PDB file of C-alpha atoms in Angstrom:
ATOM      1  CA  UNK B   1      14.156 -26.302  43.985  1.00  0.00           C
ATOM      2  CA  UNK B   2      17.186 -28.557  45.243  1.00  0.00           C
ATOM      3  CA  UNK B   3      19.906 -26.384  46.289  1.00  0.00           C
ATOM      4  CA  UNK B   4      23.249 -27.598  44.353  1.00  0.00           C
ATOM      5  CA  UNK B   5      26.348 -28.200  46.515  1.00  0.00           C
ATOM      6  CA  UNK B   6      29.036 -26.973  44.411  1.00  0.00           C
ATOM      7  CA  UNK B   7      31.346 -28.512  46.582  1.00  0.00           C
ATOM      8  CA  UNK B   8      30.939 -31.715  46.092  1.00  0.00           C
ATOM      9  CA  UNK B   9      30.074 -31.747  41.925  1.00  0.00           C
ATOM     10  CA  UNK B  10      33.747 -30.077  41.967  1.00  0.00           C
ATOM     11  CA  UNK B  11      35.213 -33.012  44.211  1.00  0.00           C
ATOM     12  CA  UNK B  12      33.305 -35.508  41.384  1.00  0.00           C
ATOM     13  CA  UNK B  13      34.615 -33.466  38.836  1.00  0.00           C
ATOM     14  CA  UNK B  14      38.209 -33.730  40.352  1.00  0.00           C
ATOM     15  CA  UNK B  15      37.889 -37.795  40.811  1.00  0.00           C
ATOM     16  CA  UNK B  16      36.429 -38.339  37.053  1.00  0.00           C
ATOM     17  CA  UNK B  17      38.859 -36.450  35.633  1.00  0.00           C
ATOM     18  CA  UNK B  18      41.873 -38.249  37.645  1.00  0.00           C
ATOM     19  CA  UNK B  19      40.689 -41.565  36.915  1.00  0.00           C
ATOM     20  CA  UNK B  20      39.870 -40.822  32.978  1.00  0.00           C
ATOM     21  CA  UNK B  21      43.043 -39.667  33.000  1.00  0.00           C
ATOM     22  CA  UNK B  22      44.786 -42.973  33.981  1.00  0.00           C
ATOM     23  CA  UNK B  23      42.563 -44.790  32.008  1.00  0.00           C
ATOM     24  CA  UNK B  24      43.347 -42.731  28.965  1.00  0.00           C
ATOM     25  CA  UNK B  25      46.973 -43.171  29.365  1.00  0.00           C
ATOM     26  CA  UNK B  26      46.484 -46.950  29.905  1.00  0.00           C
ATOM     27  CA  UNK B  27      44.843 -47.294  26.710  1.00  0.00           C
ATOM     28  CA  UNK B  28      46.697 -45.311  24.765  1.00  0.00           C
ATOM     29  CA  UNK B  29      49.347 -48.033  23.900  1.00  0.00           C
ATOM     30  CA  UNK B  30      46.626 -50.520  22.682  1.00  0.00           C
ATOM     31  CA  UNK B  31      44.999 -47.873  20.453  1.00  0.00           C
ATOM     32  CA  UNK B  32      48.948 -47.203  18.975  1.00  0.00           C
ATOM     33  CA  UNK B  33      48.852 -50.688  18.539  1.00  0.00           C
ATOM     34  CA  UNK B  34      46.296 -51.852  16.856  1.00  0.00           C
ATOM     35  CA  UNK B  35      46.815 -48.882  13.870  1.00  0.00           C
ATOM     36  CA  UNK B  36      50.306 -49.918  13.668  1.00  0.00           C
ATOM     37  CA  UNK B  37      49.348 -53.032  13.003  1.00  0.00           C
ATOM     38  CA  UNK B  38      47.297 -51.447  10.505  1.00  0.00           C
ATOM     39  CA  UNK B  39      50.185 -49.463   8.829  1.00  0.00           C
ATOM     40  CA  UNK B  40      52.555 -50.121   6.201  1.00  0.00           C
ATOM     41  CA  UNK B  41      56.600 -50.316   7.250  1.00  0.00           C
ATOM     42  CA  UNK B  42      56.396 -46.243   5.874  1.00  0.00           C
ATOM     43  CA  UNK B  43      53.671 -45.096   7.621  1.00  0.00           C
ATOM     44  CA  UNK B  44      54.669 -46.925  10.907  1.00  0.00           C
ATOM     45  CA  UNK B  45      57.961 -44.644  11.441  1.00  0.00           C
ATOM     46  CA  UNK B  46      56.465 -41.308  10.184  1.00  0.00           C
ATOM     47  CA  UNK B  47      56.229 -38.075  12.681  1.00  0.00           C
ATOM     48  CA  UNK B  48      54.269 -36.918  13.672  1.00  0.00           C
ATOM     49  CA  UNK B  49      52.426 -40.630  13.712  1.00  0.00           C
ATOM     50  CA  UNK B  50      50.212 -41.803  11.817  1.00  0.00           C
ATOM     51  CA  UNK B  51      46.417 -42.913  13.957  1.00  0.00           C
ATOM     52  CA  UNK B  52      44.640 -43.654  11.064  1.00  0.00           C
ATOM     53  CA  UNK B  53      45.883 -45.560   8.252  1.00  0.00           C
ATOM     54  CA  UNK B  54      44.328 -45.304   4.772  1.00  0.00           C
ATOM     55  CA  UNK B  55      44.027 -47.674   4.007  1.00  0.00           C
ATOM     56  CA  UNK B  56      44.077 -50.615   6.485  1.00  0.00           C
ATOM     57  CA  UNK B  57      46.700 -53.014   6.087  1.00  0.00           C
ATOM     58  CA  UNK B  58      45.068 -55.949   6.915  1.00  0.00           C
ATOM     59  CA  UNK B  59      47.447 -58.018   5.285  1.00  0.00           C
ATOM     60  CA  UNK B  60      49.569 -57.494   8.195  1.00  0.00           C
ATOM     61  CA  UNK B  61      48.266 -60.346   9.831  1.00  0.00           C
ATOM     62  CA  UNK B  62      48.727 -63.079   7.110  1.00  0.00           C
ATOM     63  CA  UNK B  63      52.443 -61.868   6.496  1.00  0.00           C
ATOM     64  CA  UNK B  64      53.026 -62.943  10.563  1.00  0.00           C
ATOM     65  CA  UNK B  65      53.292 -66.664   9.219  1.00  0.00           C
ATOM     66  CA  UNK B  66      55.536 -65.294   6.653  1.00  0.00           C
ATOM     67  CA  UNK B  67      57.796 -64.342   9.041  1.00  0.00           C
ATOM     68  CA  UNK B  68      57.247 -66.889  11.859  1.00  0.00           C
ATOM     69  CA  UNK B  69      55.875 -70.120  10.635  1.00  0.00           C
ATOM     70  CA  UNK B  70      55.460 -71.595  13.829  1.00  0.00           C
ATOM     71  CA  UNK B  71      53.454 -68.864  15.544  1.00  0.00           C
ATOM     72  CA  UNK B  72      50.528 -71.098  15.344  1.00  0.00           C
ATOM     73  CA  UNK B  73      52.915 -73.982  17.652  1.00  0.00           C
ATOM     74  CA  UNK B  74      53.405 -70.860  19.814  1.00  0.00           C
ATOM     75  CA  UNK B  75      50.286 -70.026  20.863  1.00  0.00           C
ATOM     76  CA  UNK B  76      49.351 -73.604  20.644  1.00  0.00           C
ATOM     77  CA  UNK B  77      51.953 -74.128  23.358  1.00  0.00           C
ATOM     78  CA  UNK B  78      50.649 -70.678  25.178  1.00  0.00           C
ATOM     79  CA  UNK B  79      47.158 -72.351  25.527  1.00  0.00           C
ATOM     80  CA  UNK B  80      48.665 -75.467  26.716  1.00  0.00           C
ATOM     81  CA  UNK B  81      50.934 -73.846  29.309  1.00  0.00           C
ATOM     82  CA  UNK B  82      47.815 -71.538  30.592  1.00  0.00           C
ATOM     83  CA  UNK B  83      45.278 -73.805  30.641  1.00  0.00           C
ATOM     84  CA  UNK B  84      47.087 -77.242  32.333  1.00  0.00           C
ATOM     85  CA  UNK B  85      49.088 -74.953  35.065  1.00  0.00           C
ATOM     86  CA  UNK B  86      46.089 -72.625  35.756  1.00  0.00           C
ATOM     87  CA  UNK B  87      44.291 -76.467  36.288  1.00  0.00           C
ATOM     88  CA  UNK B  88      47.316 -77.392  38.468  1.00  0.00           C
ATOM     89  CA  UNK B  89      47.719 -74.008  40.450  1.00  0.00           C
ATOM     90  CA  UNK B  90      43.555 -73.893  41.679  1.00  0.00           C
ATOM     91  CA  UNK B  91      44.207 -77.643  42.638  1.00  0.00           C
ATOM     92  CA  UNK B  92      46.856 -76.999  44.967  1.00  0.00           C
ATOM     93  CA  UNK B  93      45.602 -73.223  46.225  1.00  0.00           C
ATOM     94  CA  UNK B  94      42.672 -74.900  47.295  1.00  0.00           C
ATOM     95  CA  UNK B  95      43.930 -77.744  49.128  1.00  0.00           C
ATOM     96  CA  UNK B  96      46.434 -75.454  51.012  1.00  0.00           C
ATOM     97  CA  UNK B  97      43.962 -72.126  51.476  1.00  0.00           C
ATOM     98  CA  UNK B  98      41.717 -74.854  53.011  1.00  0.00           C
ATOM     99  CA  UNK B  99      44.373 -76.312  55.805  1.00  0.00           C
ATOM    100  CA  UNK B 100      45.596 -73.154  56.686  1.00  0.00           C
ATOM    101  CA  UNK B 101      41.988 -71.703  57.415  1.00  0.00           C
ATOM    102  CA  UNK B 102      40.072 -74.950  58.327  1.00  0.00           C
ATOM    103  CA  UNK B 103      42.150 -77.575  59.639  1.00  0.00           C
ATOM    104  CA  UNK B 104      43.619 -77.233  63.596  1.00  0.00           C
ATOM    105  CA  UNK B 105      46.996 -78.594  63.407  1.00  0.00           C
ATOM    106  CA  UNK B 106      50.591 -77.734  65.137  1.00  0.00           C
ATOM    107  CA  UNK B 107      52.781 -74.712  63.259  1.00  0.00           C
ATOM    108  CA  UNK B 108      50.098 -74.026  60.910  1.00  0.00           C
ATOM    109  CA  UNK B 109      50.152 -70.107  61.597  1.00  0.00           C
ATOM    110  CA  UNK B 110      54.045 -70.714  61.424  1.00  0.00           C
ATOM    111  CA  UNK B 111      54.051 -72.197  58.754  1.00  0.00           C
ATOM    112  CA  UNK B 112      51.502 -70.010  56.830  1.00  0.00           C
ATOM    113  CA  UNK B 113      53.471 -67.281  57.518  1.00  0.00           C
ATOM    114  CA  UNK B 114      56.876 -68.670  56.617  1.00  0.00           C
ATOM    115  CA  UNK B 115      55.316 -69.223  52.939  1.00  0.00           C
ATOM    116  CA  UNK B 116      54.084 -65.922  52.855  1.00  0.00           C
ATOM    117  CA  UNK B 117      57.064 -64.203  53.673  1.00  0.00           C
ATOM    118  CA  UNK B 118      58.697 -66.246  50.270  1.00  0.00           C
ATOM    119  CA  UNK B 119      56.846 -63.537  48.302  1.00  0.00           C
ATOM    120  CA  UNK B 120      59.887 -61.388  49.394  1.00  0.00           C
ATOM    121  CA  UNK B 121      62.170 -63.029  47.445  1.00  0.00           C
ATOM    122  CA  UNK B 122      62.399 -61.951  43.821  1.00  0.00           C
ATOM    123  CA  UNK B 123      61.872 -64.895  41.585  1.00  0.00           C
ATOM    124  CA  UNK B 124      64.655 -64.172  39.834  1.00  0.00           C
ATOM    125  CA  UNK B 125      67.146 -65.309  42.312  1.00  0.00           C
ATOM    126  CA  UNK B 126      65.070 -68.895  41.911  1.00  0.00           C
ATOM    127  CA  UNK B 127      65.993 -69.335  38.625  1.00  0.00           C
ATOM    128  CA  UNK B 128      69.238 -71.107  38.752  1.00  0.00           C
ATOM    129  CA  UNK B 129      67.802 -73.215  41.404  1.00  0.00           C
ATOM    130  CA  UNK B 130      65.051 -73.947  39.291  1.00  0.00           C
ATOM    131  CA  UNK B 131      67.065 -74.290  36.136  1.00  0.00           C
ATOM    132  CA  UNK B 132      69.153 -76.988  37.787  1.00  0.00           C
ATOM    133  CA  UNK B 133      66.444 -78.893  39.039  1.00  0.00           C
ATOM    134  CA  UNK B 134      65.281 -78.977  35.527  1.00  0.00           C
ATOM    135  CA  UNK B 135      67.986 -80.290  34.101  1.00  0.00           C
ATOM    136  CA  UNK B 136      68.825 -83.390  36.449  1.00  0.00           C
ATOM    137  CA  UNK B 137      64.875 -84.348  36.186  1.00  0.00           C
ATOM    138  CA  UNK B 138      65.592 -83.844  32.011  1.00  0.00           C
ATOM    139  CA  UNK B 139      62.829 -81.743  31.709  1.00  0.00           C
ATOM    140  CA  UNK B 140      65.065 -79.543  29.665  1.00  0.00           C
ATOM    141  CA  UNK B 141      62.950 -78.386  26.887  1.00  0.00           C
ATOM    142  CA  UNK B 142      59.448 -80.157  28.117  1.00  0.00           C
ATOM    143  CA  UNK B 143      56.296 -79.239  29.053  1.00  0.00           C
ATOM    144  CA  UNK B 144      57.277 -80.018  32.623  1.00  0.00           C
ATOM    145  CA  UNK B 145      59.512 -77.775  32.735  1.00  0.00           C
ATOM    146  CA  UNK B 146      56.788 -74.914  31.490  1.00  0.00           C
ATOM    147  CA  UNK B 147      54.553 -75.844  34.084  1.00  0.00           C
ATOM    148  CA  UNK B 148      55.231 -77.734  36.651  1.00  0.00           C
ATOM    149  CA  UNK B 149      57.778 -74.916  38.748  1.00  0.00           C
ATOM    150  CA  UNK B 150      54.905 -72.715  38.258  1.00  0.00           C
ATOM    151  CA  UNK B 151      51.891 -75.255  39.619  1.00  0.00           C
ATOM    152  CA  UNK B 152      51.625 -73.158  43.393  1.00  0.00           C
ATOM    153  CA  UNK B 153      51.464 -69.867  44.186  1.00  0.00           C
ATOM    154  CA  UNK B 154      51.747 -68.395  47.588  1.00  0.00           C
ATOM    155  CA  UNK B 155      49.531 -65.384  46.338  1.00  0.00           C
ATOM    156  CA  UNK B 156      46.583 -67.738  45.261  1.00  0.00           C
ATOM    157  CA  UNK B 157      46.954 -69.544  48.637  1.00  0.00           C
ATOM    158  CA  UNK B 158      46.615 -66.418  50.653  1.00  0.00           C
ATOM    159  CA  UNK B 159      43.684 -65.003  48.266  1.00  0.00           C
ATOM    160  CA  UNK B 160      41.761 -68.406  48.813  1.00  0.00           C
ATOM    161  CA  UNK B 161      42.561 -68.661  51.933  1.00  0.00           C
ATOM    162  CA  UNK B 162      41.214 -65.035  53.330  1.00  0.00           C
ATOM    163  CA  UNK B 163      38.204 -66.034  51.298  1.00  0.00           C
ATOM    164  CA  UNK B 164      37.878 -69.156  52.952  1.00  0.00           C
ATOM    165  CA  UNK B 165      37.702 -67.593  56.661  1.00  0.00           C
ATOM    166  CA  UNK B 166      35.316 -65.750  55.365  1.00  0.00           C
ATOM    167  CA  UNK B 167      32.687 -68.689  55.431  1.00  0.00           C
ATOM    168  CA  UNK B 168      30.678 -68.877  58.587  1.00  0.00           C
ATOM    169  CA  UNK B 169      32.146 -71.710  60.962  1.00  0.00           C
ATOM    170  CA  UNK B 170      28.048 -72.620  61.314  1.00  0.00           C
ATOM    171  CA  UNK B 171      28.372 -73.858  58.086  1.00  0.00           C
ATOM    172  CA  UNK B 172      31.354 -76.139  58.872  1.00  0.00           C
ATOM    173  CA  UNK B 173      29.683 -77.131  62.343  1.00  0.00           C
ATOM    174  CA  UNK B 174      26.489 -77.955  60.383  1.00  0.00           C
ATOM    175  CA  UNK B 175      28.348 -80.249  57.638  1.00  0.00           C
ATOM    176  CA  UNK B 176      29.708 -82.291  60.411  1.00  0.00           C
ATOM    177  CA  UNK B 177      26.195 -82.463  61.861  1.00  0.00           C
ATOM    178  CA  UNK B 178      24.970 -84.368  58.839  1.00  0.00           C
ATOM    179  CA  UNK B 179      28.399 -86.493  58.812  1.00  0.00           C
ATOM    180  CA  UNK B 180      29.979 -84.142  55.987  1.00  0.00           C
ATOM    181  CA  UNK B 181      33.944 -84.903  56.440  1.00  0.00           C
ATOM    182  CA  UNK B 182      36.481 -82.237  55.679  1.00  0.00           C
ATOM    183  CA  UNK B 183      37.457 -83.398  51.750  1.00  0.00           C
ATOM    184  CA  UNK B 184      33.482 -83.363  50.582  1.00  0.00           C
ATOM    185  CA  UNK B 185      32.508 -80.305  52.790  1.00  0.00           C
ATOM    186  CA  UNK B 186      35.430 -78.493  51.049  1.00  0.00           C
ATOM    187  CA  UNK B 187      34.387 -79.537  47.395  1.00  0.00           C
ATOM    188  CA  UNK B 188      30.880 -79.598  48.277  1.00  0.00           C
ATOM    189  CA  UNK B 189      30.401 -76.078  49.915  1.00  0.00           C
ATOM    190  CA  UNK B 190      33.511 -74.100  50.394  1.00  0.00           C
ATOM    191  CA  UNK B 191      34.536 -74.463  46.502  1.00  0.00           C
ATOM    192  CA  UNK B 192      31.420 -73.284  45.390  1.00  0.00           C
ATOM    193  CA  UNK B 193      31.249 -70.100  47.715  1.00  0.00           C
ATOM    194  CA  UNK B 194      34.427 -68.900  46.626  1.00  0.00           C
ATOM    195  CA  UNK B 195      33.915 -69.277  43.199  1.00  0.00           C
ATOM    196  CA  UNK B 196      34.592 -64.971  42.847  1.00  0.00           C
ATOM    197  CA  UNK B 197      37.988 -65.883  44.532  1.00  0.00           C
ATOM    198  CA  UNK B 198      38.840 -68.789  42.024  1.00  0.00           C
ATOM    199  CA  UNK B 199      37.826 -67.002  39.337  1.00  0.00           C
ATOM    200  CA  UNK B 200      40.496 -64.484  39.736  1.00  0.00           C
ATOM    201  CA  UNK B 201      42.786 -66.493  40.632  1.00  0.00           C
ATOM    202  CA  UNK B 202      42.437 -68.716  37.171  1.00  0.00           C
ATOM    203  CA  UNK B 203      42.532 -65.060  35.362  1.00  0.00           C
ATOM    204  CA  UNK B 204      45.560 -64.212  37.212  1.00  0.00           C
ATOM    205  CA  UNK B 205      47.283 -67.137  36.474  1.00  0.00           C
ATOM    206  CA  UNK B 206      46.527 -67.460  32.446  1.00  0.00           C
ATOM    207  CA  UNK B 207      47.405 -63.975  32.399  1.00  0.00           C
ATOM    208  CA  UNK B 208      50.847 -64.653  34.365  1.00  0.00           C
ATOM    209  CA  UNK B 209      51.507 -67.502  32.366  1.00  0.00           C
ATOM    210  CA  UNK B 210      50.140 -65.815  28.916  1.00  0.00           C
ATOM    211  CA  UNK B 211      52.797 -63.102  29.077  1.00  0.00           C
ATOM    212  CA  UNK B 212      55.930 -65.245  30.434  1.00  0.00           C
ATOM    213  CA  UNK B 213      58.947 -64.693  28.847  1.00  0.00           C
ATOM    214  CA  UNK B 214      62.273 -64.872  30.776  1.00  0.00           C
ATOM    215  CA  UNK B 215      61.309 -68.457  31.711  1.00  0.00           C
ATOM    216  CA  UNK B 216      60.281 -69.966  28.635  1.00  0.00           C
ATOM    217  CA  UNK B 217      63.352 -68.564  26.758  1.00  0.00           C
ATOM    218  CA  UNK B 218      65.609 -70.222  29.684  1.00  0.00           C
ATOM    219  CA  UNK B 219      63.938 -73.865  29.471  1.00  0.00           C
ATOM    220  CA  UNK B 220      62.999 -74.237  26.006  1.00  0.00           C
ATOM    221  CA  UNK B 221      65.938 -74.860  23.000  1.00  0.00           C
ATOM    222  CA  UNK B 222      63.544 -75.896  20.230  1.00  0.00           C
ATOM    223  CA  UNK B 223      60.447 -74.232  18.299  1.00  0.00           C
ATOM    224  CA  UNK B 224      58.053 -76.684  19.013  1.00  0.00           C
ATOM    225  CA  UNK B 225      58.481 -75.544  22.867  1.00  0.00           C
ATOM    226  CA  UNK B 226      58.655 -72.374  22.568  1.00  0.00           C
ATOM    227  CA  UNK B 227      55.292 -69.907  23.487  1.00  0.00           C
ATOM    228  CA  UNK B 228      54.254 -66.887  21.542  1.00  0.00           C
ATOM    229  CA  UNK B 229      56.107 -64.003  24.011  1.00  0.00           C
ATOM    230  CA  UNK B 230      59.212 -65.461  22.428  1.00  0.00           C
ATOM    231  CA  UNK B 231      57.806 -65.773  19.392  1.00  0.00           C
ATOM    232  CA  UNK B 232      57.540 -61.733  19.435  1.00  0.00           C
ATOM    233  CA  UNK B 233      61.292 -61.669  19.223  1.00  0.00           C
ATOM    234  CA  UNK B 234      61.733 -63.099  15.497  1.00  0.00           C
ATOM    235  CA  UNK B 235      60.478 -59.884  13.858  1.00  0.00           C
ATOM    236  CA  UNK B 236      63.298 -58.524  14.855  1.00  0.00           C
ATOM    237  CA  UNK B 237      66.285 -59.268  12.673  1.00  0.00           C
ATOM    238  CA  UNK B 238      69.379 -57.888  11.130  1.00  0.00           C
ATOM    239  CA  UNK B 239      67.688 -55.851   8.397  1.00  0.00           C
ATOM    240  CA  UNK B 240      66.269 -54.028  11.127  1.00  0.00           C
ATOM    241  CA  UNK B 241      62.247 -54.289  13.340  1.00  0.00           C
ATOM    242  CA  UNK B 242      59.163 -54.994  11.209  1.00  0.00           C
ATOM    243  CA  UNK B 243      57.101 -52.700  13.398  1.00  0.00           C
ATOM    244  CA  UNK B 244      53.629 -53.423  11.979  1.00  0.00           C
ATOM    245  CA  UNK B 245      54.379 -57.002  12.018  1.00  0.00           C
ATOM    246  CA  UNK B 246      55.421 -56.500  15.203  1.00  0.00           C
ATOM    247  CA  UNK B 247      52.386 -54.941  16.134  1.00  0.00           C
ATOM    248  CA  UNK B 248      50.505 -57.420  14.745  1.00  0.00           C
ATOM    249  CA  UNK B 249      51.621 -60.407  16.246  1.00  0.00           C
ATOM    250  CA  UNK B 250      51.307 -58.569  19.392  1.00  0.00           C
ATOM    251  CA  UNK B 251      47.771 -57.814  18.762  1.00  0.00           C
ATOM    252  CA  UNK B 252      46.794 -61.779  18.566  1.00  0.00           C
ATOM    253  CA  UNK B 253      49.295 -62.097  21.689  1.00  0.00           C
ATOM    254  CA  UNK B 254      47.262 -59.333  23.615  1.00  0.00           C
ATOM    255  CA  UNK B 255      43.671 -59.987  22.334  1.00  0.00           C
ATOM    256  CA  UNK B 256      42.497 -63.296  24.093  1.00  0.00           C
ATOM    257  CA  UNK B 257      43.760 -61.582  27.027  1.00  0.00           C
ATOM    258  CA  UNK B 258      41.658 -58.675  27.113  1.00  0.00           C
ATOM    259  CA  UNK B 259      38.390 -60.841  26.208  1.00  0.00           C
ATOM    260  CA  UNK B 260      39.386 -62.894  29.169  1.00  0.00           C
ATOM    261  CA  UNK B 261      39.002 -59.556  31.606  1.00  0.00           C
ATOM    262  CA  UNK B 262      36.321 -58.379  30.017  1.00  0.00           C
ATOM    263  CA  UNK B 263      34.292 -61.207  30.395  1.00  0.00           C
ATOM    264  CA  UNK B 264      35.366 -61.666  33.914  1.00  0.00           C
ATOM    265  CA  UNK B 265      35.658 -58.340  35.493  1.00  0.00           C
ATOM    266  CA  UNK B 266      32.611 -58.932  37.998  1.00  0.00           C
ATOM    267  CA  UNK B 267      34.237 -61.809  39.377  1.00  0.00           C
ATOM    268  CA  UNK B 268      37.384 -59.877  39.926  1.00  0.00           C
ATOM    269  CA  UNK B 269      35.374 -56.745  41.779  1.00  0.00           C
ATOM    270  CA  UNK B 270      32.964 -59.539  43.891  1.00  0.00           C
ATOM    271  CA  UNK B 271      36.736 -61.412  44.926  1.00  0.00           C
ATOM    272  CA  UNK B 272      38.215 -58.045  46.103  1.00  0.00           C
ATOM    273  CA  UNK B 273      34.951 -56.752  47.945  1.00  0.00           C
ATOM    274  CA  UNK B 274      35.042 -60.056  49.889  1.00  0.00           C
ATOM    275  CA  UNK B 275      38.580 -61.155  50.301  1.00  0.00           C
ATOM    276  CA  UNK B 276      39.248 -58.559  53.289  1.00  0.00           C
ATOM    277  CA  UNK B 277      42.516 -56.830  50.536  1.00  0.00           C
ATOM    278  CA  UNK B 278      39.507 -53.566  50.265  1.00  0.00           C
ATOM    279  CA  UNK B 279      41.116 -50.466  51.626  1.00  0.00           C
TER     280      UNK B 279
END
């Protein structure tokens, strides 16, 4: 019979129970949210609370337009915002991960490095800057002004671009073999490889742009521009917080989210393994 080593079923024992731990208390809020979405405006501030309602308020999420008529503009706008600058951000990650790994030029380690040490700054000191800029170009309440400031990102650049010396040089040396230039080798092979890398770098953006709030409430005046974070804030007026509504609207905010990860969690893991950030 196989001899049991105690010692290390206690060390597994130790590490599941740490890490169901944290992932209890992660999910925790979502399952509070989702039946409080569920409750009436009673049940919502009882104590102890209320996990399961009885019965359902599903009506909840038909009295959001009651509420906020334009929520479906928001998250019209939210898809908008997501999808175009998620479009714009790859474009320009992958041009610039690809001349700072590929391309021999002078000051590009100087450069590279000078952009990466912008992630130091906290973007909050940018927004006046930004804001200003903004309003000489009249962008001031525009889709421009959603997307456009928010097109790079120094983070996706360094992602792609760790990925991107990752590729064997005999690849490169073998493309110009066969007369491949630099723009169709990059499109042609490099893009492909690193699709892991892209992928997460798409779901980090949507998600980033998803949940914005402070920016989109400094840029936008009108409803029509306005994205579904902000949106959050009109259930909450002088008569008080409609929690459930609250909860419900945040549901729908939260939801397409989650789906997103879900669906693209073995990117995200295959991005990681291979972008040299393990350990």
């Amino acid at each position: 019979m196989k001899t049991i080593n105690w010692k290390d079923v206690i060390k597994k024992a130790v590490i599941y129970l740490i890490v169901g731990s944290g992932a209890l208390l992660m999910i925790v809020p979502f399952l509070w949210m989702l039946s409080s979405s569920l409750q009436t405006s009673h049940q919502v501030n009882l104590r102890p609370p209320v996990w399961f309602p009885n019965p359902p308020q599903w009506g909840n999420y038909q009295r959001i337009l009651h509420y906020a008529p334009y929520f479906p503009r928001y998250f019209l706008n939210n898809i908008i915002v997501a999808s175009v600058g998620t479009i714009l951000e790859l474009s320009t990650s992958i041009l610039a991960a690809f001349a700072f790994s590929r391309l021999k030029f002078w000051g590009r380690d100087v450069v590279f490095y000078i952009l990466l040490a912008t992630m130091m700054i906290p973007a909050e000191i940018m927004l006046i800057p930004n804001f200003l800029t903004i309003v000489r170009l009249g962008w001031l309440d525009t889709y421009q002004a959603l997307i456009i400031p928010w097109s790079a990102s120094i983070l996706s650049i360094f992602l792609l671009r760790q990925f991107f010396l990752g590729i064997p040089d005999s690849l490169s040396h073998a493309a110009k073999v066969d007369g491949c230039r630099n723009f169709r080798f990059l499109w042609a092979v490099m893009v492909p490889l690193a699709r892991p890398a892209l992928v997460t770098i798409a779901l980090l953006s949507i998600i980033s742009s998803w949940n914005a709030f402070l920016w989109p409430l400094i840029v936008t005046n009108s409803h029509n521009m306005r994205t579904l974070p902000l949106g959050l804030a009109l259930f909450r007026g002088e008569a008080g917080t409609f929690f459930e509504l609250l909860m419900a609207a945040s549901v729908v905010v939260v939801l397409p989210m989650v789906i997103l990860f879900v669906i693209m969690q073995k990117h995200i893991v295959a991005s990681v393994s291979r972008s040299g950030l393990k350990g």
